[in-house]
Amino acid sequence: MAEARRRLVAQGGEVLGEALAWLLEERSVDVTGVSAAALAESQSVHVTDACAAALREGRVFLDGRRLDGEAAALRLGVGQRLELAEPACNTEEAPRVLLEHAGALLVYKPSGLPSEGDRRSVDSLVSRLGEMLGQPVHAVSRLDAEVSGVTLVAVGAAGKQRAAAWLAAGRVERHYVGVVRGAPEPRAGTHRAPLARSPRGRGAVIAPHGKPAVTHYSTVEALPLPGAAWRGGALRGARGALHSARGALHGAHGALHGASSTLGADGASQSTCASRVAFRLETGRLHQIRAHTAHAGHPLLGDPLYGGPTALVLPSGQVIDLNRVLLHASCVVLHTEAGPLRGASPEPALFDAIRAASPEGGHGEPPPTCGGGHLG
């Protein structure tokens, strides 16, 4: 997904803060020059506060260089390019600390919040926790911005070193639950396809030269959706993400076998279904679960990057907007010298909405408990 930015090419002499205020209110995304009168009309307390917030969050760039809060008084030169990145985070939900041990913290991260700052914004899980705790916080295991749930962070250099050592030694057990399109066969197993970063940009690809990646999965609940239809998430999305015609054909075969593919122009299928699946990671590669399950022909709902549908249309006509990736880090277990320590988080409401849409929803087994009984 391309990064969204608004751009203004300066005519020369504009005060950066005034130009930024105008850009915040302007709907156009690529503008050359703006009149002094238009700049003056944009100056209000509300907009000025929004400008300060955008600079503080690291969303303002001049000729590609990120600016800070001291830059508002700068005057722009002829042809300089002022850019405003859209917020990377689309949630106001706050992260929560679940437990702390020896400088390591298990915390809840909401969907829409990056684990760390990126080129779009410095707003992130670690920045918010740092403000809450009054000291620097480091991400140790990272959740994708689109994924919610429990993750491991650390406070201070000693905490970071200790937590990283636990992760490297396999003493951090990570459990996830997700909702995928179709019905995986077999119902339980292990994905072992190696993963590499996509040469096309964002995401991961299945590649023989990639790093080892091991994902264990088990179907918790089958969710038939008779008369319903998927929208979005055509197989071309999985094909682009998974790097080769062979991978796409494998994914298409798996989707058809799971009776979940978009059969026909309207996306309807006599056997449309989803499955609630528990995952456990042995490795922690970029987008590991998302890429593995899509490669098997069963992309996660709400994950168009890997071919997942973006909406579910029910027989009644109701549309469930799949506005996030339906993957949730339900539990993390730290195997410490003092014994196992556990942090858990319930599934988000959107998961319940999909279950409620199925006549079989709620009849499956709950996901594996956060017991930390195995690592292998």
Short mmCIF file of C-alpha atoms in Angstrom, two decimals:
data_model
loop_
_atom_site.label_atom_id
_atom_site.label_comp_id
_atom_site.label_asym_id
_atom_site.label_seq_id
_atom_site.Cartn_x
_atom_site.Cartn_y
_atom_site.Cartn_z
CA MET A 1 0.00 0.00 0.00
CA ALA A 2 1.47 3.31 -1.07
CA GLU A 3 2.18 5.84 1.64
CA ALA A 4 -0.36 8.70 1.64
CA ARG A 5 1.12 12.21 1.61
CA ARG A 6 -0.10 15.71 0.76
CA ARG A 7 2.47 17.84 -1.09
CA LEU A 8 3.01 21.54 -1.67
CA VAL A 9 5.73 22.93 -3.95
CA ALA A 10 6.67 26.38 -2.66
CA GLN A 11 6.72 29.54 -4.77
CA GLY A 12 9.21 30.99 -2.30
CA GLY A 13 8.88 33.05 0.87
CA GLU A 14 6.07 31.11 2.53
CA VAL A 15 6.39 30.54 6.26
CA LEU A 16 6.50 26.79 6.78
CA GLY A 17 3.98 26.78 9.63
CA GLU A 18 1.46 28.77 7.57
CA ALA A 19 1.94 26.54 4.53
CA LEU A 20 1.54 23.46 6.69
CA ALA A 21 -1.69 24.83 8.20
CA TRP A 22 -3.09 25.37 4.71
CA LEU A 23 -2.00 21.89 3.65
CA LEU A 24 -3.78 20.36 6.66
CA GLU A 25 -7.09 21.85 5.50
CA GLU A 26 -6.62 21.43 1.74
CA ARG A 27 -8.17 18.35 0.17
CA SER A 28 -5.82 18.38 -2.83
CA VAL A 29 -2.81 16.11 -2.46
CA ASP A 30 -0.34 17.74 -4.88
CA VAL A 31 -0.31 21.55 -5.14
CA THR A 32 2.16 24.06 -6.61
CA GLY A 33 2.06 27.40 -4.81
CA VAL A 34 -0.68 29.03 -2.71
CA SER A 35 -1.67 32.67 -2.29
CA ALA A 36 -0.92 34.71 0.82
CA ALA A 37 -4.65 35.28 1.31
CA ALA A 38 -5.34 31.55 1.33
CA LEU A 39 -2.53 31.04 3.84
CA ALA A 40 -3.99 33.71 6.12
CA GLU A 41 -7.43 32.08 6.07
CA SER A 42 -5.96 28.82 7.39
CA GLN A 43 -4.62 30.31 10.62
CA SER A 44 -6.86 29.24 13.50
CA VAL A 45 -6.12 27.88 16.96
CA HIS A 46 -7.42 24.46 15.95
CA VAL A 47 -5.27 24.27 12.82
CA THR A 48 -2.22 25.69 14.61
CA ASP A 49 -2.54 22.95 17.24
CA ALA A 50 -2.86 20.37 14.46
CA CYS A 51 0.34 21.73 12.85
CA ALA A 52 2.22 21.42 16.11
CA ALA A 53 0.94 17.86 16.52
CA ALA A 54 1.99 16.91 12.97
CA LEU A 55 5.51 18.25 13.57
CA ARG A 56 5.71 16.55 16.96
CA GLU A 57 4.59 13.23 15.46
CA GLY A 58 7.26 13.42 12.76
CA ARG A 59 4.82 13.62 9.83
CA VAL A 60 6.23 16.74 8.16
CA PHE A 61 8.99 16.59 5.55
CA LEU A 62 10.86 19.27 3.61
CA ASP A 63 12.58 17.99 0.49
CA GLY A 64 12.39 14.50 1.95
CA ARG A 65 13.91 15.42 5.34
CA ARG A 66 11.82 14.94 8.48
CA LEU A 67 11.27 18.18 10.42
CA ASP A 68 10.75 18.80 14.12
CA GLY A 69 8.73 21.32 16.10
CA GLU A 70 11.35 24.05 15.75
CA ALA A 71 10.83 24.28 11.98
CA ALA A 72 7.49 26.14 11.95
CA ALA A 73 9.14 29.57 11.50
CA LEU A 74 11.27 28.56 8.49
CA ARG A 75 10.69 30.34 5.19
CA LEU A 76 10.43 28.11 2.15
CA GLY A 77 12.60 28.57 -0.90
CA VAL A 78 11.42 28.46 -4.50
CA GLY A 79 10.65 24.89 -5.54
CA GLN A 80 11.06 23.38 -2.09
CA ARG A 81 8.66 20.49 -1.50
CA LEU A 82 6.68 20.42 1.73
CA GLU A 83 5.05 17.06 2.47
CA LEU A 84 2.55 15.99 5.13
CA ALA A 85 2.21 12.26 5.76
CA GLU A 86 -1.12 10.88 6.90
CA PRO A 87 -1.10 9.48 10.45
CA ALA A 88 0.28 5.94 10.56
CA CYS A 89 -2.00 5.09 13.46
CA ASN A 90 -5.76 4.88 13.03
CA THR A 91 -6.66 4.08 16.62
CA GLU A 92 -7.17 6.09 19.76
CA GLU A 93 -7.15 2.93 21.88
CA ALA A 94 -4.35 3.06 24.41
CA PRO A 95 -1.74 0.35 24.93
CA ARG A 96 -1.76 -1.36 28.32
CA VAL A 97 0.97 -2.94 30.44
CA LEU A 98 -0.09 -6.47 31.41
CA LEU A 99 2.91 -7.50 33.51
CA GLU A 100 6.52 -6.52 34.23
CA HIS A 101 9.50 -8.68 35.14
CA ALA A 102 13.15 -7.65 35.35
CA GLY A 103 12.79 -4.80 32.89
CA ALA A 104 10.71 -6.83 30.41
CA LEU A 105 7.06 -5.97 29.88
CA LEU A 106 4.21 -7.83 28.27
CA VAL A 107 1.90 -5.19 26.86
CA TYR A 108 -1.31 -5.00 24.83
CA LYS A 109 -0.96 -3.27 21.43
CA PRO A 110 -4.12 -2.13 19.61
CA SER A 111 -4.56 -2.67 15.89
CA GLY A 112 -3.51 0.32 13.81
CA LEU A 113 -0.57 1.28 16.03
CA PRO A 114 2.96 0.47 14.76
CA SER A 115 5.29 -1.24 17.21
CA GLU A 116 7.97 1.33 16.37
CA GLY A 117 8.04 4.66 14.54
CA ASP A 118 8.51 4.56 10.79
CA ARG A 119 8.92 6.97 7.90
CA ARG A 120 5.32 8.11 8.22
CA SER A 121 5.27 8.94 11.92
CA VAL A 122 7.14 8.59 15.18
CA ASP A 123 3.85 7.74 16.93
CA SER A 124 4.09 4.10 17.96
CA LEU A 125 3.67 1.59 20.75
CA VAL A 126 7.12 2.29 22.17
CA SER A 127 6.71 6.08 21.98
CA ARG A 128 3.37 5.96 23.81
CA LEU A 129 4.71 3.58 26.44
CA GLY A 130 7.77 5.77 26.84
CA GLU A 131 5.51 8.74 27.59
CA MET A 132 3.47 6.66 30.04
CA LEU A 133 6.48 5.26 31.89
CA GLY A 134 8.78 8.26 31.65
CA GLN A 135 11.73 6.32 30.22
CA PRO A 136 12.81 4.82 26.88
CA VAL A 137 11.03 1.63 25.82
CA HIS A 138 12.39 -0.84 23.24
CA ALA A 139 10.43 -3.27 21.05
CA VAL A 140 11.76 -6.82 21.49
CA SER A 141 9.19 -8.83 19.55
CA ARG A 142 7.17 -6.80 17.06
CA LEU A 143 3.58 -7.02 15.93
CA ASP A 144 2.55 -5.68 12.53
CA ALA A 145 0.70 -2.37 12.78
CA GLU A 146 -2.48 -4.08 11.53
CA VAL A 147 -2.32 -6.79 14.22
CA SER A 148 -3.49 -6.44 17.82
CA GLY A 149 -2.58 -8.29 20.99
CA VAL A 150 0.19 -9.11 23.42
CA THR A 151 3.80 -8.29 22.63
CA LEU A 152 7.14 -8.07 24.43
CA VAL A 153 8.93 -4.78 25.07
CA ALA A 154 11.70 -3.77 27.46
CA VAL A 155 12.66 -0.79 29.58
CA GLY A 156 16.30 0.29 29.66
CA ALA A 157 19.39 -1.31 28.15
CA ALA A 158 19.58 -4.14 30.70
CA GLY A 159 15.91 -5.05 30.23
CA LYS A 160 16.30 -5.02 26.46
CA GLN A 161 19.36 -7.29 26.62
CA ARG A 162 17.64 -9.73 28.97
CA ALA A 163 14.43 -9.92 26.93
CA ALA A 164 16.33 -10.31 23.67
CA ALA A 165 18.29 -13.20 25.21
CA TRP A 166 15.03 -14.93 26.19
CA LEU A 167 13.75 -14.50 22.64
CA ALA A 168 16.95 -15.86 21.07
CA ALA A 169 16.93 -18.85 23.44
CA GLY A 170 13.35 -19.79 22.51
CA ARG A 171 11.99 -18.87 25.92
CA VAL A 172 9.28 -16.57 24.57
CA GLU A 173 6.18 -18.52 23.54
CA ARG A 174 3.81 -16.63 21.22
CA HIS A 175 0.23 -17.68 20.52
CA TYR A 176 -2.10 -16.08 18.00
CA VAL A 177 -5.66 -16.55 16.83
CA GLY A 178 -6.89 -15.53 13.40
CA VAL A 179 -9.86 -15.91 11.07
CA VAL A 180 -8.98 -17.16 7.58
CA ARG A 181 -10.94 -17.60 4.39
CA GLY A 182 -11.92 -21.22 3.78
CA ALA A 183 -11.19 -24.40 5.68
CA PRO A 184 -7.53 -25.45 6.01
CA GLU A 185 -6.73 -29.06 5.17
CA PRO A 186 -5.40 -30.73 7.15
CA ARG A 187 -7.09 -29.04 10.09
CA ALA A 188 -3.79 -28.88 11.97
CA GLY A 189 -0.20 -28.87 10.81
CA THR A 190 2.96 -26.84 10.35
CA HIS A 191 3.96 -24.33 7.65
CA ARG A 192 7.71 -24.40 6.97
CA ALA A 193 8.12 -22.36 3.77
CA PRO A 194 11.15 -20.01 3.98
CA LEU A 195 10.39 -16.29 3.83
CA ALA A 196 12.18 -13.27 2.39
CA ARG A 197 11.27 -9.61 2.06
CA SER A 198 9.35 -8.89 -1.11
CA PRO A 199 11.50 -7.38 -3.88
CA ARG A 200 8.41 -5.39 -4.88
CA GLY A 201 8.30 -3.49 -1.61
CA ARG A 202 6.02 -4.15 1.34
CA GLY A 203 5.47 -7.67 2.63
CA ALA A 204 7.08 -11.10 2.58
CA VAL A 205 7.41 -13.73 -0.13
CA ILE A 206 7.92 -17.47 -0.18
CA ALA A 207 11.48 -17.92 -1.46
CA PRO A 208 13.90 -20.89 -1.48
CA HIS A 209 16.71 -18.51 -0.48
CA GLY A 210 14.65 -17.00 2.36
CA LYS A 211 15.09 -17.42 6.09
CA PRO A 212 13.67 -20.49 7.86
CA ALA A 213 10.14 -19.86 9.11
CA VAL A 214 8.02 -22.27 11.17
CA THR A 215 4.35 -21.68 11.98
CA HIS A 216 2.22 -24.29 13.76
CA TYR A 217 -1.53 -24.04 13.24
CA SER A 218 -4.69 -25.76 14.44
CA THR A 219 -8.27 -25.11 13.32
CA VAL A 220 -10.31 -24.14 16.35
CA GLU A 221 -13.68 -23.58 14.73
CA ALA A 222 -15.20 -23.95 11.26
CA LEU A 223 -17.51 -21.08 10.37
CA PRO A 224 -19.78 -21.90 7.41
CA LEU A 225 -21.45 -18.82 5.95
CA PRO A 226 -24.25 -20.09 3.70
CA GLY A 227 -25.52 -17.53 1.23
CA ALA A 228 -22.83 -14.99 2.14
CA ALA A 229 -20.26 -13.54 -0.24
CA TRP A 230 -16.78 -12.10 0.07
CA ARG A 231 -15.83 -8.73 -1.34
CA GLY A 232 -12.31 -7.69 -2.30
CA GLY A 233 -9.17 -9.73 -1.82
CA ALA A 234 -8.98 -11.29 -5.28
CA LEU A 235 -6.26 -13.87 -5.76
CA ARG A 236 -4.21 -11.31 -7.65
CA GLY A 237 -3.40 -9.78 -4.24
CA ALA A 238 -1.97 -13.06 -3.03
CA ARG A 239 -0.20 -13.54 -6.33
CA GLY A 240 1.55 -10.21 -6.08
CA ALA A 241 2.56 -10.80 -2.48
CA LEU A 242 3.70 -14.37 -2.90
CA HIS A 243 6.09 -13.72 -5.78
CA SER A 244 5.47 -16.35 -8.39
CA ALA A 245 2.91 -17.99 -10.61
CA ARG A 246 3.61 -21.25 -8.86
CA GLY A 247 2.81 -19.73 -5.48
CA ALA A 248 -0.35 -18.15 -6.85
CA LEU A 249 -1.55 -21.40 -8.37
CA HIS A 250 -0.84 -23.21 -5.12
CA GLY A 251 -2.85 -20.55 -3.28
CA ALA A 252 -5.70 -20.77 -5.79
CA HIS A 253 -5.81 -24.56 -5.48
CA GLY A 254 -5.87 -24.33 -1.70
CA ALA A 255 -8.62 -21.72 -1.76
CA LEU A 256 -10.77 -23.83 -4.07
CA HIS A 257 -10.14 -26.91 -1.96
CA GLY A 258 -11.27 -24.94 1.09
CA ALA A 259 -14.43 -23.89 -0.78
CA SER A 260 -13.69 -20.28 0.03
CA SER A 261 -12.60 -18.67 -3.19
CA THR A 262 -14.54 -16.02 -5.01
CA LEU A 263 -16.58 -18.22 -7.35
CA GLY A 264 -18.30 -16.00 -9.86
CA ALA A 265 -18.44 -12.30 -10.49
CA ASP A 266 -20.42 -11.47 -7.34
CA GLY A 267 -18.12 -13.36 -4.96
CA ALA A 268 -20.84 -15.80 -3.95
CA SER A 269 -20.25 -19.47 -3.28
CA GLN A 270 -22.60 -22.19 -2.16
CA SER A 271 -20.01 -23.18 0.42
CA THR A 272 -18.56 -19.83 1.53
CA CYS A 273 -16.85 -20.33 4.86
CA ALA A 274 -14.22 -19.05 7.22
CA SER A 275 -12.21 -20.75 9.96
CA ARG A 276 -10.95 -19.59 13.32
CA VAL A 277 -7.39 -20.83 13.59
CA ALA A 278 -4.84 -20.87 16.41
CA PHE A 279 -1.20 -20.23 15.49
CA ARG A 280 2.05 -20.67 17.39
CA LEU A 281 5.36 -19.30 16.15
CA GLU A 282 8.76 -20.95 16.38
CA THR A 283 10.38 -18.16 14.37
CA GLY A 284 9.43 -14.52 14.00
CA ARG A 285 9.80 -13.42 10.38
CA LEU A 286 8.16 -10.41 8.78
CA HIS A 287 4.43 -11.13 8.20
CA GLN A 288 5.12 -14.80 8.93
CA ILE A 289 1.59 -15.98 9.74
CA ARG A 290 0.03 -13.76 7.10
CA ALA A 291 2.32 -15.01 4.32
CA HIS A 292 2.23 -18.68 5.38
CA THR A 293 -1.53 -19.01 5.61
CA ALA A 294 -2.05 -17.08 2.35
CA HIS A 295 0.47 -19.34 0.60
CA ALA A 296 -1.63 -22.30 1.76
CA GLY A 297 -4.67 -20.75 0.07
CA HIS A 298 -6.34 -19.37 3.19
CA PRO A 299 -5.51 -15.68 3.63
CA LEU A 300 -6.56 -13.88 6.77
CA LEU A 301 -9.75 -11.86 6.56
CA GLY A 302 -9.10 -8.14 6.24
CA ASP A 303 -5.63 -8.66 4.74
CA PRO A 304 -5.79 -7.50 1.09
CA LEU A 305 -1.99 -7.40 0.88
CA TYR A 306 -2.06 -11.20 0.90
CA GLY A 307 -5.35 -11.70 -0.95
CA GLY A 308 -7.71 -11.62 2.02
CA PRO A 309 -11.26 -10.27 1.55
CA THR A 310 -12.11 -6.79 2.80
CA ALA A 311 -15.83 -7.26 3.42
CA LEU A 312 -18.40 -9.99 4.04
CA VAL A 313 -21.89 -9.54 2.59
CA LEU A 314 -24.52 -11.52 4.51
CA PRO A 315 -27.70 -12.94 2.92
CA SER A 316 -29.67 -10.18 4.67
CA GLY A 317 -27.65 -7.57 2.78
CA GLN A 318 -25.73 -6.51 5.87
CA VAL A 319 -22.08 -5.79 5.11
CA ILE A 320 -19.39 -6.56 7.69
CA ASP A 321 -16.46 -4.25 6.96
CA LEU A 322 -13.22 -6.17 7.48
CA ASN A 323 -11.30 -3.01 8.26
CA ARG A 324 -8.34 -4.67 9.95
CA VAL A 325 -6.34 -7.88 9.66
CA LEU A 326 -8.15 -10.55 11.67
CA LEU A 327 -5.06 -11.72 13.50
CA HIS A 328 -4.63 -11.25 17.24
CA ALA A 329 -1.70 -12.10 19.51
CA SER A 330 -3.78 -13.78 22.19
CA CYS A 331 -1.03 -14.84 24.57
CA VAL A 332 2.69 -14.58 25.28
CA VAL A 333 4.48 -16.78 27.82
CA LEU A 334 7.89 -15.82 29.21
CA HIS A 335 9.83 -18.84 30.47
CA THR A 336 11.91 -17.07 33.11
CA GLU A 337 14.14 -18.32 35.89
CA ALA A 338 11.24 -17.67 38.26
CA GLY A 339 8.86 -19.81 36.19
CA PRO A 340 6.45 -19.09 33.33
CA LEU A 341 4.87 -15.65 33.25
CA ARG A 342 1.83 -15.13 31.05
CA GLY A 343 0.11 -12.19 29.40
CA ALA A 344 -3.21 -12.72 27.61
CA SER A 345 -5.72 -10.61 25.70
CA PRO A 346 -9.28 -11.49 24.57
CA GLU A 347 -10.20 -11.54 20.90
CA PRO A 348 -11.45 -8.23 19.43
CA ALA A 349 -15.11 -7.57 18.68
CA LEU A 350 -14.73 -8.06 14.92
CA PHE A 351 -13.83 -11.71 15.52
CA ASP A 352 -17.10 -12.12 17.42
CA ALA A 353 -19.01 -10.49 14.56
CA ILE A 354 -17.76 -13.11 12.10
CA ARG A 355 -18.60 -15.92 14.52
CA ALA A 356 -22.09 -14.50 15.08
CA ALA A 357 -22.66 -14.44 11.29
CA SER A 358 -22.19 -18.23 11.09
CA PRO A 359 -24.86 -20.70 12.22
CA GLU A 360 -22.01 -22.73 13.71
CA GLY A 361 -20.35 -19.79 15.47
CA GLY A 362 -19.69 -20.37 19.14
CA HIS A 363 -19.84 -24.16 18.89
CA GLY A 364 -16.10 -24.71 18.45
CA GLU A 365 -13.43 -25.26 21.04
CA PRO A 366 -11.80 -22.21 22.60
CA PRO A 367 -8.24 -21.45 21.48
CA PRO A 368 -5.47 -23.21 23.43
CA THR A 369 -5.11 -21.72 26.88
CA CYS A 370 -2.15 -19.55 27.71
CA GLY A 371 -0.49 -22.38 29.56
CA GLY A 372 3.01 -22.41 28.15
CA GLY A 373 3.19 -26.17 28.18
CA HIS A 374 5.37 -26.62 25.12
CA LEU A 375 7.94 -24.83 23.04
CA GLY A 376 8.89 -27.40 20.43
#
